[in-house]
Amino acid sequence: MADKAKEEFYTRPPKVGGWQSFKTFLWNSETNQFLGRTFASWAKILLFYVCFYTGLISFFFGLMALFYQTIDFTTPKWQQSSSLIGSNPGLGFRPMPPDSHVESTLIWYKMAERNYAEWTTKLDEFLKPYREPDPQYESFIQNCDYDTADNVDRVCKIDISGWSPCLKDSNYNYHTGAPCIFLKLNKIFGWMPEFYNDTEHLPENMPQDLKNHINDEKKHNPKALNTVWVSCEGENPADVENIGSIQYIPRRGFPGYYFPYKNQKGYLSPIIAIWFEKPASGVLINIECKAWAHNIQHDRAERRGSVHFELMIDH
């Protein structure tokens, strides 16, 4: 009985070398195992992962398909006051200072050194879509005036070819010390301006020369009252004296037929050129431009409805 119990003790397997152990792990001929598993075990685990990842991928693409059903690629879900952009458009100016001076709003150059090329080059880049519209959108562009009916499938052309002297061929007049600065009204989907077209209820803080201009338009071209008006003036008494006379090209504001923006093909933000005819040289001129409509509020800190920049021209 004792001899039988002794025979049942575990017998230690023979010791094998590292290479032999590795070969046995790769393929064990006694158990028909490959890398520690039989072929049946490998088939089961492979089938499990194929089913698992197939289900996971199907679930992901199913959710994506459901998500895309809720998206309109032409109309944002959140608009105006319910969106982060809000319902108060900003006013921008071009050319902008170099990226190395991102916080600066100074346009400065020396006429004697003719170093205005960086500014005119920036204007060339900014105005290229206006000067050379994308051919694929030509069929969506039409000439407009204040009598043009609203057409959601068409956009109004912005023709800058006659905006002399604010043209590429004349260096936007920078070489004469009387430069052109371009203003643009930022796009907000679906935003429609509420025009100051009633001369009896103009805001008190509106510049008097703009009020006079609106009254003249009422007498000569009442339809042109449907415009987002623009005013530019020196911020301080010294700036008012140094800024000189200003011309607004082609008109003093953004016509109403450019609104609303509905993500139309070929749409470009409306722009105008501000021609500073005789700015004082050698001094820094602080300038503030404002867009005027009932639903445009002015907030310089938040850059809403107005824009500030400085102009300095050295001879």
PDB file of N, CA, C and O in Angstrom, residues 88-91 105 233-236 239 286-290 297-310:
ATOM      1  N   ASN A  88     -25.149  90.762 -32.822  1.00  0.00           N
ATOM      2  CA  ASN A  88     -24.596  92.105 -33.037  1.00  0.00           C
ATOM      3  C   ASN A  88     -23.323  91.988 -33.867  1.00  0.00           C
ATOM      4  O   ASN A  88     -22.295  91.531 -33.358  1.00  0.00           O
ATOM      5  N   PRO A  89     -23.374  92.331 -35.144  1.00  0.00           N
ATOM      6  CA  PRO A  89     -22.189  92.125 -35.999  1.00  0.00           C
ATOM      7  C   PRO A  89     -21.035  93.039 -35.625  1.00  0.00           C
ATOM      8  O   PRO A  89     -21.232  94.160 -35.140  1.00  0.00           O
ATOM      9  N   GLY A  90     -19.853  92.546 -35.874  1.00  0.00           N
ATOM     10  CA  GLY A  90     -18.655  93.345 -35.660  1.00  0.00           C
ATOM     11  C   GLY A  90     -18.215  94.014 -36.942  1.00  0.00           C
ATOM     12  O   GLY A  90     -18.604  93.626 -38.042  1.00  0.00           O
ATOM     13  N   LEU A  91     -17.419  95.041 -36.787  1.00  0.00           N
ATOM     14  CA  LEU A  91     -16.879  95.767 -37.928  1.00  0.00           C
ATOM     15  C   LEU A  91     -15.377  95.521 -37.959  1.00  0.00           C
ATOM     16  O   LEU A  91     -14.699  95.638 -36.926  1.00  0.00           O
ATOM     17  N   THR A 105      -3.158  97.611 -33.651  1.00  0.00           N
ATOM     18  CA  THR A 105      -4.129  98.087 -34.648  1.00  0.00           C
ATOM     19  C   THR A 105      -3.550  99.283 -35.399  1.00  0.00           C
ATOM     20  O   THR A 105      -4.293 100.094 -35.948  1.00  0.00           O
ATOM     21  N   GLU A 233     -14.341 108.801 -37.640  1.00  0.00           N
ATOM     22  CA  GLU A 233     -13.925 110.097 -37.121  1.00  0.00           C
ATOM     23  C   GLU A 233     -12.781 109.918 -36.146  1.00  0.00           C
ATOM     24  O   GLU A 233     -12.556 108.812 -35.620  1.00  0.00           O
ATOM     25  N   GLY A 234     -12.060 111.006 -35.897  1.00  0.00           N
ATOM     26  CA  GLY A 234     -11.004 110.984 -34.906  1.00  0.00           C
ATOM     27  C   GLY A 234     -11.583 110.855 -33.513  1.00  0.00           C
ATOM     28  O   GLY A 234     -12.648 111.403 -33.212  1.00  0.00           O
ATOM     29  N   GLU A 235     -10.880 110.138 -32.659  1.00  0.00           N
ATOM     30  CA  GLU A 235     -11.411 109.875 -31.326  1.00  0.00           C
ATOM     31  C   GLU A 235     -11.273 111.064 -30.388  1.00  0.00           C
ATOM     32  O   GLU A 235     -12.129 111.294 -29.541  1.00  0.00           O
ATOM     33  N   ASN A 236     -10.198 111.811 -30.538  1.00  0.00           N
ATOM     34  CA  ASN A 236      -9.932 112.950 -29.664  1.00  0.00           C
ATOM     35  C   ASN A 236      -9.897 114.232 -30.484  1.00  0.00           C
ATOM     36  O   ASN A 236      -9.773 114.188 -31.712  1.00  0.00           O
ATOM     37  N   ASP A 239      -7.123 114.314 -32.849  1.00  0.00           N
ATOM     38  CA  ASP A 239      -7.322 113.371 -33.952  1.00  0.00           C
ATOM     39  C   ASP A 239      -8.303 113.936 -34.979  1.00  0.00           C
ATOM     40  O   ASP A 239      -8.122 113.748 -36.186  1.00  0.00           O
ATOM     41  N   ASN A 286      -5.771 108.497 -33.983  1.00  0.00           N
ATOM     42  CA  ASN A 286      -6.683 107.464 -33.493  1.00  0.00           C
ATOM     43  C   ASN A 286      -8.028 107.618 -34.195  1.00  0.00           C
ATOM     44  O   ASN A 286      -8.623 108.708 -34.175  1.00  0.00           O
ATOM     45  N   ILE A 287      -8.486 106.537 -34.791  1.00  0.00           N
ATOM     46  CA  ILE A 287      -9.704 106.582 -35.613  1.00  0.00           C
ATOM     47  C   ILE A 287     -10.683 105.532 -35.116  1.00  0.00           C
ATOM     48  O   ILE A 287     -10.289 104.400 -34.802  1.00  0.00           O
ATOM     49  N   GLU A 288     -11.951 105.898 -35.061  1.00  0.00           N
ATOM     50  CA  GLU A 288     -13.002 104.947 -34.723  1.00  0.00           C
ATOM     51  C   GLU A 288     -14.070 104.999 -35.799  1.00  0.00           C
ATOM     52  O   GLU A 288     -14.560 106.077 -36.144  1.00  0.00           O
ATOM     53  N   CYS A 289     -14.422 103.836 -36.325  1.00  0.00           N
ATOM     54  CA  CYS A 289     -15.484 103.716 -37.314  1.00  0.00           C
ATOM     55  C   CYS A 289     -16.628 102.919 -36.706  1.00  0.00           C
ATOM     56  O   CYS A 289     -16.391 101.945 -35.986  1.00  0.00           O
ATOM     57  N   LYS A 290     -17.851 103.338 -37.031  1.00  0.00           N
ATOM     58  CA  LYS A 290     -19.036 102.673 -36.484  1.00  0.00           C
ATOM     59  C   LYS A 290     -20.008 102.333 -37.606  1.00  0.00           C
ATOM     60  O   LYS A 290     -20.121 103.067 -38.586  1.00  0.00           O
ATOM     61  N   GLN A 297     -25.458  97.479 -31.683  1.00  0.00           N
ATOM     62  CA  GLN A 297     -25.013  98.170 -30.477  1.00  0.00           C
ATOM     63  C   GLN A 297     -23.505  98.361 -30.539  1.00  0.00           C
ATOM     64  O   GLN A 297     -22.775  97.506 -31.055  1.00  0.00           O
ATOM     65  N   HIS A 298     -23.036  99.478 -30.000  1.00  0.00           N
ATOM     66  CA  HIS A 298     -21.612  99.791 -30.052  1.00  0.00           C
ATOM     67  C   HIS A 298     -20.951  99.486 -28.712  1.00  0.00           C
ATOM     68  O   HIS A 298     -21.391  99.976 -27.665  1.00  0.00           O
ATOM     69  N   ASP A 299     -19.928  98.663 -28.779  1.00  0.00           N
ATOM     70  CA  ASP A 299     -19.167  98.301 -27.588  1.00  0.00           C
ATOM     71  C   ASP A 299     -17.722  98.080 -28.021  1.00  0.00           C
ATOM     72  O   ASP A 299     -17.389  97.054 -28.612  1.00  0.00           O
ATOM     73  N   ARG A 300     -16.871  99.064 -27.725  1.00  0.00           N
ATOM     74  CA  ARG A 300     -15.484  98.973 -28.179  1.00  0.00           C
ATOM     75  C   ARG A 300     -14.747  97.831 -27.508  1.00  0.00           C
ATOM     76  O   ARG A 300     -13.948  97.129 -28.145  1.00  0.00           O
ATOM     77  N   ALA A 301     -15.001  97.608 -26.213  1.00  0.00           N
ATOM     78  CA  ALA A 301     -14.301  96.542 -25.487  1.00  0.00           C
ATOM     79  C   ALA A 301     -14.621  95.177 -26.075  1.00  0.00           C
ATOM     80  O   ALA A 301     -13.746  94.315 -26.193  1.00  0.00           O
ATOM     81  N   GLU A 302     -15.875  94.964 -26.468  1.00  0.00           N
ATOM     82  CA  GLU A 302     -16.296  93.684 -27.032  1.00  0.00           C
ATOM     83  C   GLU A 302     -16.180  93.659 -28.561  1.00  0.00           C
ATOM     84  O   GLU A 302     -16.518  92.661 -29.192  1.00  0.00           O
ATOM     85  N   ARG A 303     -15.748  94.784 -29.140  1.00  0.00           N
ATOM     86  CA  ARG A 303     -15.592  94.909 -30.601  1.00  0.00           C
ATOM     87  C   ARG A 303     -16.907  94.626 -31.328  1.00  0.00           C
ATOM     88  O   ARG A 303     -16.957  93.864 -32.293  1.00  0.00           O
ATOM     89  N   ARG A 304     -17.944  95.245 -30.827  1.00  0.00           N
ATOM     90  CA  ARG A 304     -19.258  95.070 -31.445  1.00  0.00           C
ATOM     91  C   ARG A 304     -19.696  96.378 -32.092  1.00  0.00           C
ATOM     92  O   ARG A 304     -19.730  97.421 -31.450  1.00  0.00           O
ATOM     93  N   GLY A 305     -20.003  96.302 -33.372  1.00  0.00           N
ATOM     94  CA  GLY A 305     -20.562  97.441 -34.076  1.00  0.00           C
ATOM     95  C   GLY A 305     -19.594  98.555 -34.399  1.00  0.00           C
ATOM     96  O   GLY A 305     -19.969  99.528 -35.054  1.00  0.00           O
ATOM     97  N   SER A 306     -18.367  98.445 -33.961  1.00  0.00           N
ATOM     98  CA  SER A 306     -17.390  99.501 -34.221  1.00  0.00           C
ATOM     99  C   SER A 306     -15.997  98.902 -34.295  1.00  0.00           C
ATOM    100  O   SER A 306     -15.780  97.756 -33.898  1.00  0.00           O
ATOM    101  N   VAL A 307     -15.081  99.692 -34.800  1.00  0.00           N
ATOM    102  CA  VAL A 307     -13.697  99.232 -34.894  1.00  0.00           C
ATOM    103  C   VAL A 307     -12.775 100.424 -34.665  1.00  0.00           C
ATOM    104  O   VAL A 307     -13.079 101.563 -35.058  1.00  0.00           O
ATOM    105  N   HIS A 308     -11.682 100.162 -34.000  1.00  0.00           N
ATOM    106  CA  HIS A 308     -10.680 101.199 -33.700  1.00  0.00           C
ATOM    107  C   HIS A 308      -9.371 100.816 -34.377  1.00  0.00           C
ATOM    108  O   HIS A 308      -8.968  99.652 -34.369  1.00  0.00           O
ATOM    109  N   PHE A 309      -8.705 101.808 -34.944  1.00  0.00           N
ATOM    110  CA  PHE A 309      -7.346 101.596 -35.468  1.00  0.00           C
ATOM    111  C   PHE A 309      -6.602 102.926 -35.451  1.00  0.00           C
ATOM    112  O   PHE A 309      -7.200 103.998 -35.265  1.00  0.00           O
ATOM    113  N   GLU A 310      -5.291 102.839 -35.601  1.00  0.00           N
ATOM    114  CA  GLU A 310      -4.459 104.041 -35.642  1.00  0.00           C
ATOM    115  C   GLU A 310      -3.792 104.138 -37.009  1.00  0.00           C
ATOM    116  O   GLU A 310      -3.452 103.123 -37.621  1.00  0.00           O
TER     117      GLU A 310
END
